[in-house]
Amino acid sequence: MHSPAIRMGDQVDAWKDDQQNYYRARVVEMESYMAFVHYEGFPHDQACWIGMSNLRLLGGTRRRRLQQQQRSEGADDDARDTSGNYGPRGKESHQSWQDYAAFYYTDDGARARNHTGLVQDGRMALHTCPCHSKKYTHPERPERLSCILSQLHHNRLLRFVKHLHGREATRRELLLAHQFQHVLTYAPEPNDDVAPNPLPLKKTSIAALLNPLPSPTDNHAFPPMPASSSAAKPGMTFHGVDGVATGTISAPSDKKQPAELNCKMACGELGIAADTTYHPVDTAMSAKVAVGSLLNLVDAIVEGRLTNGFALIRPPGHHAEDSGAMGFCFFNNVAVAALSCLERYPNEIKKILIIDWDVHHGNGTQKIFYDNPNVLYISIHRWDKGQFYPFTGSPDECGTGAGLGRNVNISLSDAEDQSPGFDAAEGHPDNLGGYKVTPRGFAIMTKMMVDLAQEVCEGRLVLTLEGGYELQSLAASAAASVTQLLPSWCDHPDYLATYDHALNTIKPNQGCVDSLRQCAEIQRAHWDLPEHTASPSFRFHLPVTWRASKGILTRPKRDKKLIKIPAVEGY
């Protein structure tokens, strides 16, 4: 229960742990004895859940607060009390927060918060490279989260979602998808006394393609597909998508370092497979919070408190295998969430569909579920006949044993007109993506997933961040996708009531057609597909809005820093 003296949108003094002081804040959400607060004058990625005991009402008592509110009604913003601590951007519009409060207490506000959830946690920003380099920008960085939150705020989407708090995943939960030695290495606990010594990995990295460096792991073979994995049990759709928060760097640690931490990166620090940054203190925390935050969102959806939601999490996960970290990934967030869901809710959830449209193949997710008959994994990715990272995802990789036919790779070659993932968005260099999907393209694909979920699993859909490293296109694409999760009555200007009018407008190139036909031919042994898809004359069309003709790539110079979005106050 929360205090009756506090209403949403109220200004309070809230304890800010990283500043060790109280700052003026606005109450966004309350749950039990917790409050989700936005600190006035600070970026939105610093909003967080704090205990009610860490809030102070202005004026000391409810009576004085109400009297003060009555006296200030109709007063100009500049006439308000400016005492107290504010962030670097200063105080915010009182009227904008009154508008938020007015919406919150409407029936529409309550309906919106029972439909779409958003989970975020500032601890995921702590994972960063210890180099503090201002010359080298690591692709997978905290700003990925903060730019998305800024765009969601600018698009006035934050008032339509239920804000959820994150948590650390437990060791038992991580062991659902990962081997014990891997969990011991990347999620050590105080009583652990076994020295981490995981098997070395082949140097199959994203940034290494951009900045090739010598690595002692070059000669190791790529791990084979697993012989077995945990059996999963129609009920949930997980939608893996590509893509911030700013954090602090903790002091060095005496903890033993992972054996894979042996490749010198361009910044001078040691990394995993030459591209994956590792902080000796904070990476484990951030990685566990990423998994735990997704688990909280899944629980809320399966238990009927929400219909769908977006997990704004990092580090990403779909490259992480059961026993290895790679490609910026430490734990396979979606794999853990899927297996946990199937274990905890055997009566509600029997089967799970994972659709991964990251431009890179999710080798880790494929490996973990390769023999699982109850998890259908569909990956739409750039493949280039095995020449694109992570060099897996061939269309003939269909699963094994009981899972045969439950692994579908739509492996694209030379197909610039259609591709998945936020790193398939315009603006990414060829090594990291090279495709040109627009925000509207991602919106259409998300709308398709929403409609599919409504048809097969009562609308239950989880959208979770994977890759995407060009901040401007990442933020716009993520916001366009989240908009499609909202209920149709929200009447947001970017919401697509239907995508039918957008289809059958342009022809994909021949490479894309050949890739899809090859996938259909291979999967025909496992699926009852329409006969006309096997015809050499079969063609299909794509929405013209999926391709950028004038956008980030055509500009003379692309700003690689966090973009500045016009100030919009209040949620």
Short mmCIF file of C-alpha atoms in Angstrom, two decimals, residues 88-564:
data_model
loop_
_atom_site.label_atom_id
_atom_site.label_comp_id
_atom_site.label_asym_id
_atom_site.label_seq_id
_atom_site.Cartn_x
_atom_site.Cartn_y
_atom_site.Cartn_z
CA PRO A 88 21.64 19.99 -14.48
CA ARG A 89 18.60 20.69 -16.67
CA GLY A 90 16.82 22.48 -13.82
CA LYS A 91 13.17 22.39 -12.78
CA GLU A 92 10.53 21.06 -15.12
CA SER A 93 7.10 22.29 -16.17
CA HIS A 94 4.57 21.84 -13.39
CA GLN A 95 1.74 21.92 -15.95
CA SER A 96 3.24 19.01 -17.89
CA TRP A 97 3.26 16.87 -14.75
CA GLN A 98 -0.30 17.92 -13.92
CA ASP A 99 -1.25 16.71 -17.39
CA TYR A 100 0.42 13.37 -16.66
CA ALA A 101 -1.44 13.06 -13.34
CA ALA A 102 -4.76 13.91 -15.00
CA PHE A 103 -4.25 11.11 -17.55
CA TYR A 104 -3.01 8.63 -14.93
CA TYR A 105 -6.26 8.80 -12.98
CA THR A 106 -8.53 8.35 -16.00
CA ASP A 107 -10.02 5.01 -17.03
CA ASP A 108 -7.83 5.11 -20.14
CA GLY A 109 -4.75 5.53 -17.98
CA ALA A 110 -5.64 2.46 -15.92
CA ARG A 111 -6.41 0.42 -19.06
CA ALA A 112 -3.08 1.39 -20.63
CA ARG A 113 -1.12 0.31 -17.55
CA ASN A 114 -2.85 -3.08 -17.67
CA HIS A 115 -1.83 -3.60 -21.30
CA THR A 116 1.81 -2.76 -22.01
CA GLY A 117 4.76 -2.92 -19.65
CA LEU A 118 8.23 -1.38 -19.77
CA VAL A 119 11.04 -2.70 -17.61
CA GLN A 120 14.24 -0.72 -17.06
CA ASP A 121 16.94 -0.68 -14.40
CA GLY A 122 19.86 1.72 -14.12
CA ARG A 123 22.20 -1.04 -12.96
CA MET A 124 22.43 -2.28 -16.54
CA ALA A 125 24.33 0.92 -17.38
CA LEU A 126 27.20 -0.08 -15.10
CA HIS A 127 28.49 -2.65 -17.59
CA THR A 128 31.04 -0.76 -19.63
CA CYS A 129 34.70 -0.90 -20.57
CA PRO A 130 37.09 0.15 -17.79
CA CYS A 131 39.17 2.06 -20.35
CA HIS A 132 37.29 5.39 -19.98
CA SER A 133 38.44 6.02 -23.55
CA LYS A 134 37.22 9.19 -25.25
CA LYS A 135 38.86 8.21 -28.52
CA TYR A 136 37.29 4.78 -29.02
CA THR A 137 33.54 4.17 -28.85
CA HIS A 138 32.50 0.64 -28.00
CA PRO A 139 29.40 -0.31 -30.03
CA GLU A 140 27.57 -1.97 -27.12
CA ARG A 141 27.48 0.90 -24.61
CA PRO A 142 25.14 2.31 -21.95
CA GLU A 143 23.91 5.11 -24.23
CA ARG A 144 21.93 2.52 -26.18
CA LEU A 145 19.41 2.45 -23.34
CA SER A 146 19.34 6.17 -22.62
CA CYS A 147 18.74 7.15 -26.25
CA ILE A 148 15.75 4.80 -26.44
CA LEU A 149 14.26 6.18 -23.24
CA SER A 150 14.76 9.73 -24.49
CA GLN A 151 12.93 8.88 -27.71
CA LEU A 152 10.09 7.12 -25.88
CA HIS A 153 9.71 10.21 -23.72
CA HIS A 154 9.87 12.60 -26.65
CA ASN A 155 7.18 10.57 -28.45
CA ARG A 156 4.95 10.76 -25.34
CA LEU A 157 4.90 6.98 -24.95
CA LEU A 158 5.97 6.68 -21.31
CA ARG A 159 2.54 7.63 -19.95
CA PHE A 160 0.97 4.65 -21.75
CA VAL A 161 3.07 1.91 -20.11
CA LYS A 162 3.26 0.18 -16.76
CA HIS A 163 6.74 0.73 -15.34
CA LEU A 164 8.26 -2.43 -13.90
CA HIS A 165 11.34 -2.74 -11.73
CA GLY A 166 14.22 -5.06 -12.52
CA ARG A 167 16.01 -7.59 -10.37
CA GLU A 168 19.00 -9.90 -10.50
CA ALA A 169 18.42 -13.35 -11.93
CA THR A 170 19.22 -16.14 -9.51
CA ARG A 171 21.87 -18.76 -10.10
CA ARG A 172 19.18 -21.42 -10.42
CA GLU A 173 17.45 -19.40 -13.15
CA LEU A 174 20.68 -18.91 -15.09
CA LEU A 175 21.39 -22.64 -14.90
CA LEU A 176 18.20 -23.32 -16.86
CA ALA A 177 20.07 -22.32 -20.04
CA HIS A 178 23.75 -22.34 -19.09
CA GLN A 179 26.28 -24.80 -17.81
CA PHE A 180 27.44 -24.46 -14.23
CA GLN A 181 30.99 -23.42 -15.10
CA HIS A 182 29.71 -20.60 -17.31
CA VAL A 183 27.42 -19.29 -14.57
CA LEU A 184 30.24 -19.60 -12.06
CA THR A 185 32.46 -17.49 -14.31
CA TYR A 186 30.09 -14.66 -15.14
CA ALA A 187 27.84 -14.63 -12.07
CA PRO A 188 30.18 -15.48 -9.18
CA GLU A 189 28.86 -15.50 -5.64
CA PRO A 190 30.76 -14.68 -2.43
CA ASN A 191 31.11 -18.31 -1.37
CA ASP A 192 32.44 -19.54 -4.70
CA ASP A 193 35.90 -20.98 -4.31
CA VAL A 194 36.24 -22.80 -7.61
CA ALA A 195 38.54 -21.06 -10.06
CA PRO A 196 36.69 -20.20 -13.30
CA ASN A 197 38.21 -22.02 -16.27
CA PRO A 198 35.74 -22.16 -19.16
CA LEU A 199 36.68 -23.49 -22.55
CA PRO A 200 38.20 -20.88 -24.88
CA LEU A 201 36.14 -19.66 -27.80
CA LYS A 202 36.89 -19.06 -31.42
CA LYS A 203 37.46 -15.40 -32.20
CA THR A 204 34.06 -14.81 -33.79
CA SER A 205 33.39 -11.20 -32.88
CA ILE A 206 31.59 -8.20 -34.32
CA ALA A 207 34.00 -5.38 -33.53
CA ALA A 208 36.96 -7.59 -34.42
CA LEU A 209 35.74 -7.40 -37.99
CA LEU A 210 36.06 -3.62 -37.76
CA ASN A 211 39.31 -3.62 -35.77
CA PRO A 212 41.10 -6.93 -36.45
CA LEU A 213 43.66 -7.72 -33.79
CA PRO A 214 45.76 -10.82 -33.10
CA SER A 215 44.07 -13.26 -30.75
CA PRO A 216 45.39 -16.41 -29.10
CA THR A 217 42.02 -18.06 -29.65
CA ASP A 218 42.04 -17.94 -33.45
CA ASN A 219 42.58 -21.65 -33.95
CA HIS A 220 39.75 -23.00 -31.79
CA ALA A 221 36.88 -24.68 -33.58
CA PHE A 222 33.34 -23.38 -33.44
CA PRO A 223 31.39 -25.31 -30.80
CA PRO A 224 29.07 -28.01 -32.23
CA MET A 225 25.32 -28.01 -31.76
CA PRO A 226 24.29 -29.47 -28.40
CA ALA A 227 23.31 -33.09 -27.99
CA SER A 228 20.64 -32.14 -25.48
CA SER A 229 18.95 -29.19 -23.82
CA SER A 230 16.19 -28.62 -21.28
CA ALA A 231 12.78 -29.62 -22.67
CA ALA A 232 10.40 -26.69 -22.93
CA LYS A 233 6.61 -27.02 -22.90
CA PRO A 234 0.82 -22.37 -27.50
CA GLY A 235 1.34 -19.73 -25.10
CA MET A 236 4.06 -17.07 -25.41
CA THR A 237 5.79 -15.18 -28.21
CA PHE A 238 9.25 -13.79 -27.60
CA HIS A 239 10.33 -11.20 -30.11
CA GLY A 240 14.08 -10.61 -30.19
CA VAL A 241 14.97 -7.19 -31.61
CA ASP A 242 18.09 -5.14 -32.20
CA GLY A 243 19.05 -2.12 -31.00
CA VAL A 244 20.58 3.51 -22.33
CA ALA A 245 21.46 4.65 -19.33
CA THR A 246 24.60 6.29 -17.96
CA GLY A 247 26.40 4.82 -15.01
CA THR A 248 29.52 4.97 -12.90
CA ILE A 249 32.61 2.82 -12.94
CA SER A 250 33.33 0.92 -9.78
CA ALA A 251 36.73 0.33 -8.25
CA PRO A 252 38.92 -2.54 -9.50
CA SER A 253 38.25 -5.98 -8.08
CA ASP A 254 40.41 -8.83 -6.90
CA LYS A 255 38.03 -11.35 -8.45
CA LYS A 256 39.52 -13.84 -10.86
CA GLN A 257 39.02 -12.87 -14.48
CA PRO A 258 37.32 -15.11 -17.08
CA ALA A 259 39.75 -17.22 -19.07
CA GLU A 260 38.30 -15.78 -22.30
CA LEU A 261 39.42 -12.29 -21.25
CA ASN A 262 42.63 -12.54 -23.24
CA CYS A 263 42.18 -10.47 -26.40
CA LYS A 264 43.48 -6.92 -26.55
CA MET A 265 40.85 -4.53 -27.86
CA ALA A 266 41.43 -1.34 -29.85
CA CYS A 267 41.07 0.74 -26.68
CA GLY A 268 43.91 -1.14 -25.02
CA GLU A 269 41.84 -3.11 -22.52
CA LEU A 270 41.44 -6.87 -22.58
CA GLY A 271 38.18 -8.13 -24.03
CA ILE A 272 36.43 -11.38 -24.78
CA ALA A 273 36.94 -12.50 -28.38
CA ALA A 274 38.43 -9.05 -29.12
CA ASP A 275 35.16 -7.13 -28.99
CA THR A 276 33.19 -7.85 -25.84
CA THR A 277 33.96 -5.46 -23.01
CA TYR A 278 34.16 -6.74 -19.44
CA HIS A 279 34.18 -4.81 -16.18
CA PRO A 280 35.59 -6.84 -13.27
CA VAL A 281 33.00 -5.52 -10.81
CA ASP A 282 29.94 -4.40 -12.72
CA THR A 283 29.50 -6.73 -15.71
CA ALA A 284 28.18 -9.62 -13.63
CA MET A 285 25.63 -7.36 -11.94
CA SER A 286 24.40 -5.83 -15.21
CA ALA A 287 24.17 -9.21 -16.94
CA LYS A 288 22.14 -10.73 -14.09
CA VAL A 289 19.84 -7.69 -13.95
CA ALA A 290 19.23 -7.94 -17.71
CA VAL A 291 18.00 -11.51 -17.30
CA GLY A 292 16.06 -10.80 -14.12
CA SER A 293 14.33 -7.75 -15.60
CA LEU A 294 13.12 -9.79 -18.55
CA LEU A 295 11.88 -12.48 -16.15
CA ASN A 296 9.84 -9.89 -14.22
CA LEU A 297 8.18 -8.74 -17.43
CA VAL A 298 7.43 -12.30 -18.54
CA ASP A 299 5.85 -13.11 -15.18
CA ALA A 300 3.59 -10.05 -15.38
CA ILE A 301 2.41 -11.07 -18.86
CA VAL A 302 1.84 -14.76 -18.15
CA GLU A 303 0.03 -14.00 -14.89
CA GLY A 304 -2.37 -11.71 -16.77
CA ARG A 305 -1.31 -8.40 -15.25
CA LEU A 306 -0.16 -7.24 -18.69
CA THR A 307 -0.81 -8.23 -22.31
CA ASN A 308 2.61 -7.40 -23.73
CA GLY A 309 5.72 -5.40 -22.98
CA PHE A 310 9.20 -4.18 -23.89
CA ALA A 311 12.31 -5.23 -21.99
CA LEU A 312 14.84 -2.41 -22.28
CA ILE A 313 17.86 -4.44 -21.29
CA ARG A 314 21.57 -4.84 -21.88
CA PRO A 315 23.96 -6.56 -22.31
CA PRO A 316 22.20 -8.43 -25.13
CA GLY A 317 21.99 -12.20 -25.10
CA HIS A 318 21.30 -14.11 -28.30
CA HIS A 319 24.98 -14.84 -29.07
CA ALA A 320 25.62 -16.29 -25.60
CA GLU A 321 25.77 -20.07 -25.75
CA ASP A 322 25.22 -22.49 -22.92
CA SER A 323 28.92 -22.43 -22.11
CA GLY A 324 30.38 -19.36 -23.76
CA ALA A 325 30.20 -15.56 -23.96
CA MET A 326 30.63 -13.80 -27.30
CA GLY A 327 29.29 -11.00 -29.48
CA PHE A 328 28.66 -8.60 -26.54
CA CYS A 329 26.55 -11.31 -24.82
CA PHE A 330 27.13 -13.06 -21.47
CA PHE A 331 23.83 -14.76 -20.63
CA ASN A 332 21.14 -15.69 -23.13
CA ASN A 333 18.36 -13.51 -21.74
CA VAL A 334 15.56 -14.88 -23.94
CA ALA A 335 16.60 -18.51 -23.50
CA VAL A 336 16.58 -18.22 -19.70
CA ALA A 337 13.21 -16.42 -19.78
CA ALA A 338 11.65 -19.00 -22.12
CA LEU A 339 12.82 -21.97 -20.07
CA SER A 340 11.81 -20.33 -16.81
CA CYS A 341 8.38 -19.55 -18.22
CA LEU A 342 7.85 -23.12 -19.32
CA GLU A 343 8.99 -24.50 -16.00
CA ARG A 344 6.98 -22.11 -13.80
CA TYR A 345 3.76 -22.07 -15.82
CA PRO A 346 3.32 -25.61 -17.24
CA ASN A 347 -0.48 -25.32 -17.31
CA GLU A 348 -0.59 -21.93 -19.04
CA ILE A 349 2.36 -22.17 -21.42
CA LYS A 350 2.97 -25.32 -23.47
CA LYS A 351 4.98 -23.98 -26.39
CA ILE A 352 6.99 -20.86 -27.16
CA LEU A 353 7.79 -19.06 -30.40
CA ILE A 354 10.98 -16.98 -30.54
CA ILE A 355 11.32 -14.67 -33.55
CA ASP A 356 14.76 -13.11 -33.82
CA TRP A 357 15.13 -10.32 -36.36
CA ASP A 358 18.55 -9.12 -35.28
CA VAL A 359 20.64 -8.80 -38.42
CA HIS A 360 23.09 -11.27 -36.88
CA HIS A 361 22.11 -14.90 -36.40
CA GLY A 362 21.33 -15.85 -32.80
CA ASN A 363 23.78 -18.73 -32.61
CA GLY A 364 23.39 -19.05 -28.86
CA THR A 365 19.60 -19.26 -28.90
CA GLN A 366 19.73 -21.79 -31.72
CA LYS A 367 22.21 -23.99 -29.90
CA ILE A 368 20.30 -23.98 -26.60
CA PHE A 369 16.99 -25.00 -28.23
CA TYR A 370 18.34 -27.09 -31.11
CA ASP A 371 16.77 -30.36 -29.91
CA ASN A 372 13.77 -28.87 -28.11
CA PRO A 373 10.38 -29.79 -29.65
CA ASN A 374 8.45 -27.16 -27.70
CA VAL A 375 10.38 -24.04 -28.68
CA LEU A 376 10.16 -22.85 -32.28
CA TYR A 377 13.09 -20.57 -33.09
CA ILE A 378 12.84 -18.47 -36.26
CA SER A 379 15.78 -16.25 -37.14
CA ILE A 380 15.75 -13.74 -39.99
CA HIS A 381 19.31 -12.61 -40.48
CA ARG A 382 22.04 -11.64 -42.88
CA TRP A 383 24.07 -14.71 -43.75
CA ASP A 384 25.95 -14.10 -47.00
CA LYS A 385 26.51 -17.84 -47.40
CA GLY A 386 28.30 -18.13 -44.09
CA GLN A 387 30.54 -15.08 -44.54
CA PHE A 388 28.73 -12.77 -42.09
CA TYR A 389 29.11 -12.84 -38.31
CA PRO A 390 28.65 -15.15 -36.44
CA PHE A 391 29.01 -17.36 -39.53
CA THR A 392 26.18 -19.68 -38.43
CA GLY A 393 22.51 -19.76 -39.36
CA SER A 394 22.55 -21.79 -42.55
CA PRO A 395 19.05 -22.58 -43.85
CA ASP A 396 19.78 -26.31 -43.55
CA GLU A 397 20.27 -26.02 -39.75
CA CYS A 398 16.78 -27.27 -38.87
CA GLY A 399 17.26 -28.79 -35.42
CA THR A 400 18.00 -32.30 -34.30
CA GLY A 401 16.24 -35.18 -32.60
CA ALA A 402 12.86 -34.17 -31.20
CA GLY A 403 13.61 -30.58 -32.19
CA LEU A 404 13.98 -31.31 -35.91
CA GLY A 405 11.96 -28.73 -37.84
CA ARG A 406 11.75 -26.42 -34.84
CA ASN A 407 14.71 -24.30 -35.99
CA VAL A 408 14.04 -22.07 -39.00
CA ASN A 409 16.79 -19.90 -40.46
CA ILE A 410 15.69 -17.37 -43.07
CA SER A 411 19.23 -16.66 -44.15
CA LEU A 412 19.53 -13.64 -46.41
CA SER A 413 22.23 -13.00 -48.96
CA ASP A 414 22.58 -9.69 -50.76
CA ALA A 415 19.08 -8.64 -49.71
CA GLU A 416 19.16 -4.96 -48.91
CA ASP A 417 15.41 -4.49 -49.25
CA GLN A 418 14.44 -6.49 -46.18
CA SER A 419 16.20 -7.52 -43.01
CA PRO A 420 15.56 -7.91 -39.30
CA GLY A 421 16.76 -6.16 -36.21
CA PHE A 422 17.65 -2.69 -35.02
CA ASP A 423 21.19 -3.24 -36.30
CA ALA A 424 19.50 -3.82 -39.63
CA ALA A 425 18.42 -0.20 -39.40
CA GLU A 426 19.88 2.46 -41.64
CA GLY A 427 23.14 3.97 -40.46
CA HIS A 428 25.03 0.80 -39.49
CA PRO A 429 28.26 0.11 -41.39
CA ASP A 430 28.40 -2.99 -43.54
CA ASN A 431 30.34 -4.93 -40.91
CA LEU A 432 27.69 -4.37 -38.23
CA GLY A 433 24.59 -4.58 -40.39
CA GLY A 434 24.73 -2.91 -43.77
CA TYR A 435 20.97 -2.89 -44.33
CA LYS A 436 18.56 0.05 -44.57
CA VAL A 437 15.36 -0.79 -42.70
CA THR A 438 13.43 2.30 -41.63
CA PRO A 439 11.61 2.88 -38.32
CA ARG A 440 8.31 2.41 -40.16
CA GLY A 441 9.62 -0.91 -41.43
CA PHE A 442 10.22 -2.05 -37.86
CA ALA A 443 6.77 -0.75 -36.90
CA ILE A 444 5.15 -2.89 -39.59
CA MET A 445 7.05 -5.99 -38.52
CA THR A 446 6.11 -5.43 -34.88
CA LYS A 447 2.47 -4.93 -35.85
CA MET A 448 2.63 -8.30 -37.62
CA MET A 449 3.93 -9.89 -34.42
CA VAL A 450 1.19 -8.25 -32.35
CA ASP A 451 -1.49 -9.58 -34.71
CA LEU A 452 0.08 -13.05 -34.67
CA ALA A 453 0.19 -13.09 -30.87
CA GLN A 454 -3.49 -12.11 -30.69
CA GLU A 455 -4.31 -14.97 -33.05
CA VAL A 456 -2.35 -17.76 -31.35
CA CYS A 457 -1.64 -16.87 -27.71
CA GLU A 458 -4.14 -14.33 -26.40
CA GLY A 459 -1.85 -11.43 -27.30
CA ARG A 460 1.03 -12.45 -25.03
CA LEU A 461 4.12 -10.89 -26.57
CA VAL A 462 7.50 -9.90 -25.18
CA LEU A 463 9.67 -7.50 -27.15
CA THR A 464 13.25 -7.55 -25.89
CA LEU A 465 16.27 -5.53 -26.94
CA GLU A 466 19.14 -7.38 -28.57
CA GLY A 467 21.48 -5.42 -30.88
CA GLY A 468 21.48 -2.04 -32.59
CA TYR A 469 24.40 0.34 -32.19
CA GLU A 470 23.73 3.44 -34.27
CA LEU A 471 21.98 5.54 -31.65
CA GLN A 472 19.76 7.70 -33.82
CA SER A 473 18.28 4.88 -35.88
CA LEU A 474 18.17 2.60 -32.82
CA ALA A 475 16.10 5.08 -30.81
CA ALA A 476 13.67 5.83 -33.64
CA SER A 477 13.24 2.16 -34.54
CA ALA A 478 12.70 1.04 -30.95
CA ALA A 479 10.11 3.78 -30.34
CA ALA A 480 8.29 2.87 -33.56
CA SER A 481 8.14 -0.75 -32.42
CA VAL A 482 6.98 0.01 -28.87
CA THR A 483 4.16 2.16 -30.27
CA GLN A 484 2.68 -0.92 -31.93
CA LEU A 485 2.43 -2.70 -28.57
CA LEU A 486 -0.02 -0.10 -27.25
CA PRO A 487 -3.77 -0.76 -27.31
CA SER A 488 -5.42 0.53 -30.48
CA TRP A 489 -7.61 3.04 -28.61
CA CYS A 490 -4.52 5.01 -27.53
CA ASP A 491 -4.78 6.75 -30.90
CA HIS A 492 -1.07 7.57 -31.00
CA PRO A 493 -0.15 9.27 -34.30
CA ASP A 494 2.47 6.59 -35.06
CA TYR A 495 0.20 3.63 -34.30
CA LEU A 496 -0.60 1.42 -37.30
CA ALA A 497 -4.21 0.26 -37.23
CA THR A 498 -3.38 -2.02 -40.15
CA TYR A 499 -0.44 -2.70 -42.42
CA ASP A 500 -2.41 -4.12 -45.36
CA HIS A 501 -2.10 -0.92 -47.34
CA ALA A 502 1.69 -1.07 -47.03
CA LEU A 503 2.15 -4.55 -48.52
CA ASN A 504 2.73 -5.57 -52.13
CA THR A 505 4.35 -2.29 -53.11
CA ILE A 506 7.90 -3.13 -54.17
CA LYS A 507 9.79 -6.19 -55.32
CA PRO A 508 12.70 -7.48 -53.25
CA ASN A 509 15.92 -8.20 -55.06
CA GLN A 510 16.57 -11.63 -56.50
CA GLY A 511 18.92 -12.56 -53.65
CA CYS A 512 16.14 -12.14 -51.11
CA VAL A 513 13.71 -14.16 -53.24
CA ASP A 514 16.23 -16.98 -53.64
CA SER A 515 16.98 -16.99 -49.89
CA LEU A 516 13.33 -17.34 -48.94
CA ARG A 517 12.70 -20.00 -51.59
CA GLN A 518 15.67 -22.00 -50.36
CA CYS A 519 14.40 -21.83 -46.78
CA ALA A 520 10.93 -22.96 -47.89
CA GLU A 521 12.34 -25.88 -49.87
CA ILE A 522 14.38 -27.11 -46.89
CA GLN A 523 11.60 -26.63 -44.34
CA ARG A 524 9.05 -28.35 -46.60
CA ALA A 525 10.26 -31.65 -45.12
CA HIS A 526 9.02 -30.48 -41.70
CA TRP A 527 6.14 -28.07 -42.45
CA ASP A 528 3.03 -28.18 -44.66
CA LEU A 529 3.79 -25.20 -46.87
CA PRO A 530 1.66 -23.98 -49.83
CA GLU A 531 2.73 -25.62 -53.08
CA HIS A 532 2.97 -22.33 -54.98
CA THR A 533 5.91 -21.24 -52.80
CA ALA A 534 8.02 -23.92 -54.51
CA SER A 535 7.34 -22.60 -58.01
CA PRO A 536 10.33 -20.97 -59.77
CA SER A 537 7.99 -18.16 -60.83
CA PHE A 538 6.86 -17.41 -57.26
CA ARG A 539 7.41 -13.78 -56.29
CA PHE A 540 6.51 -11.73 -53.28
CA HIS A 541 6.54 -8.03 -52.51
CA LEU A 542 7.67 -5.87 -49.63
CA PRO A 543 6.43 -2.52 -48.28
CA VAL A 544 8.20 0.42 -49.90
CA THR A 545 8.43 2.02 -46.44
CA TRP A 546 10.79 -0.73 -45.32
CA ARG A 547 13.60 0.79 -47.33
CA ALA A 548 15.24 4.16 -46.70
CA SER A 549 15.79 6.20 -49.85
CA LYS A 550 16.78 9.40 -48.06
CA GLY A 551 17.95 9.04 -44.53
CA ILE A 552 20.93 8.74 -42.27
CA LEU A 553 23.12 7.06 -44.88
CA THR A 554 22.68 9.86 -47.41
CA ARG A 555 23.74 12.65 -45.07
CA PRO A 556 27.21 14.16 -45.53
CA LYS A 557 28.24 13.38 -41.96
CA ARG A 558 26.67 11.11 -39.37
CA ASP A 559 26.80 12.11 -35.72
CA LYS A 560 27.95 9.10 -33.71
CA LYS A 561 27.28 10.74 -30.36
CA LEU A 562 24.07 10.56 -28.38
CA ILE A 563 21.53 12.61 -30.28
CA LYS A 564 19.91 15.66 -28.72
#
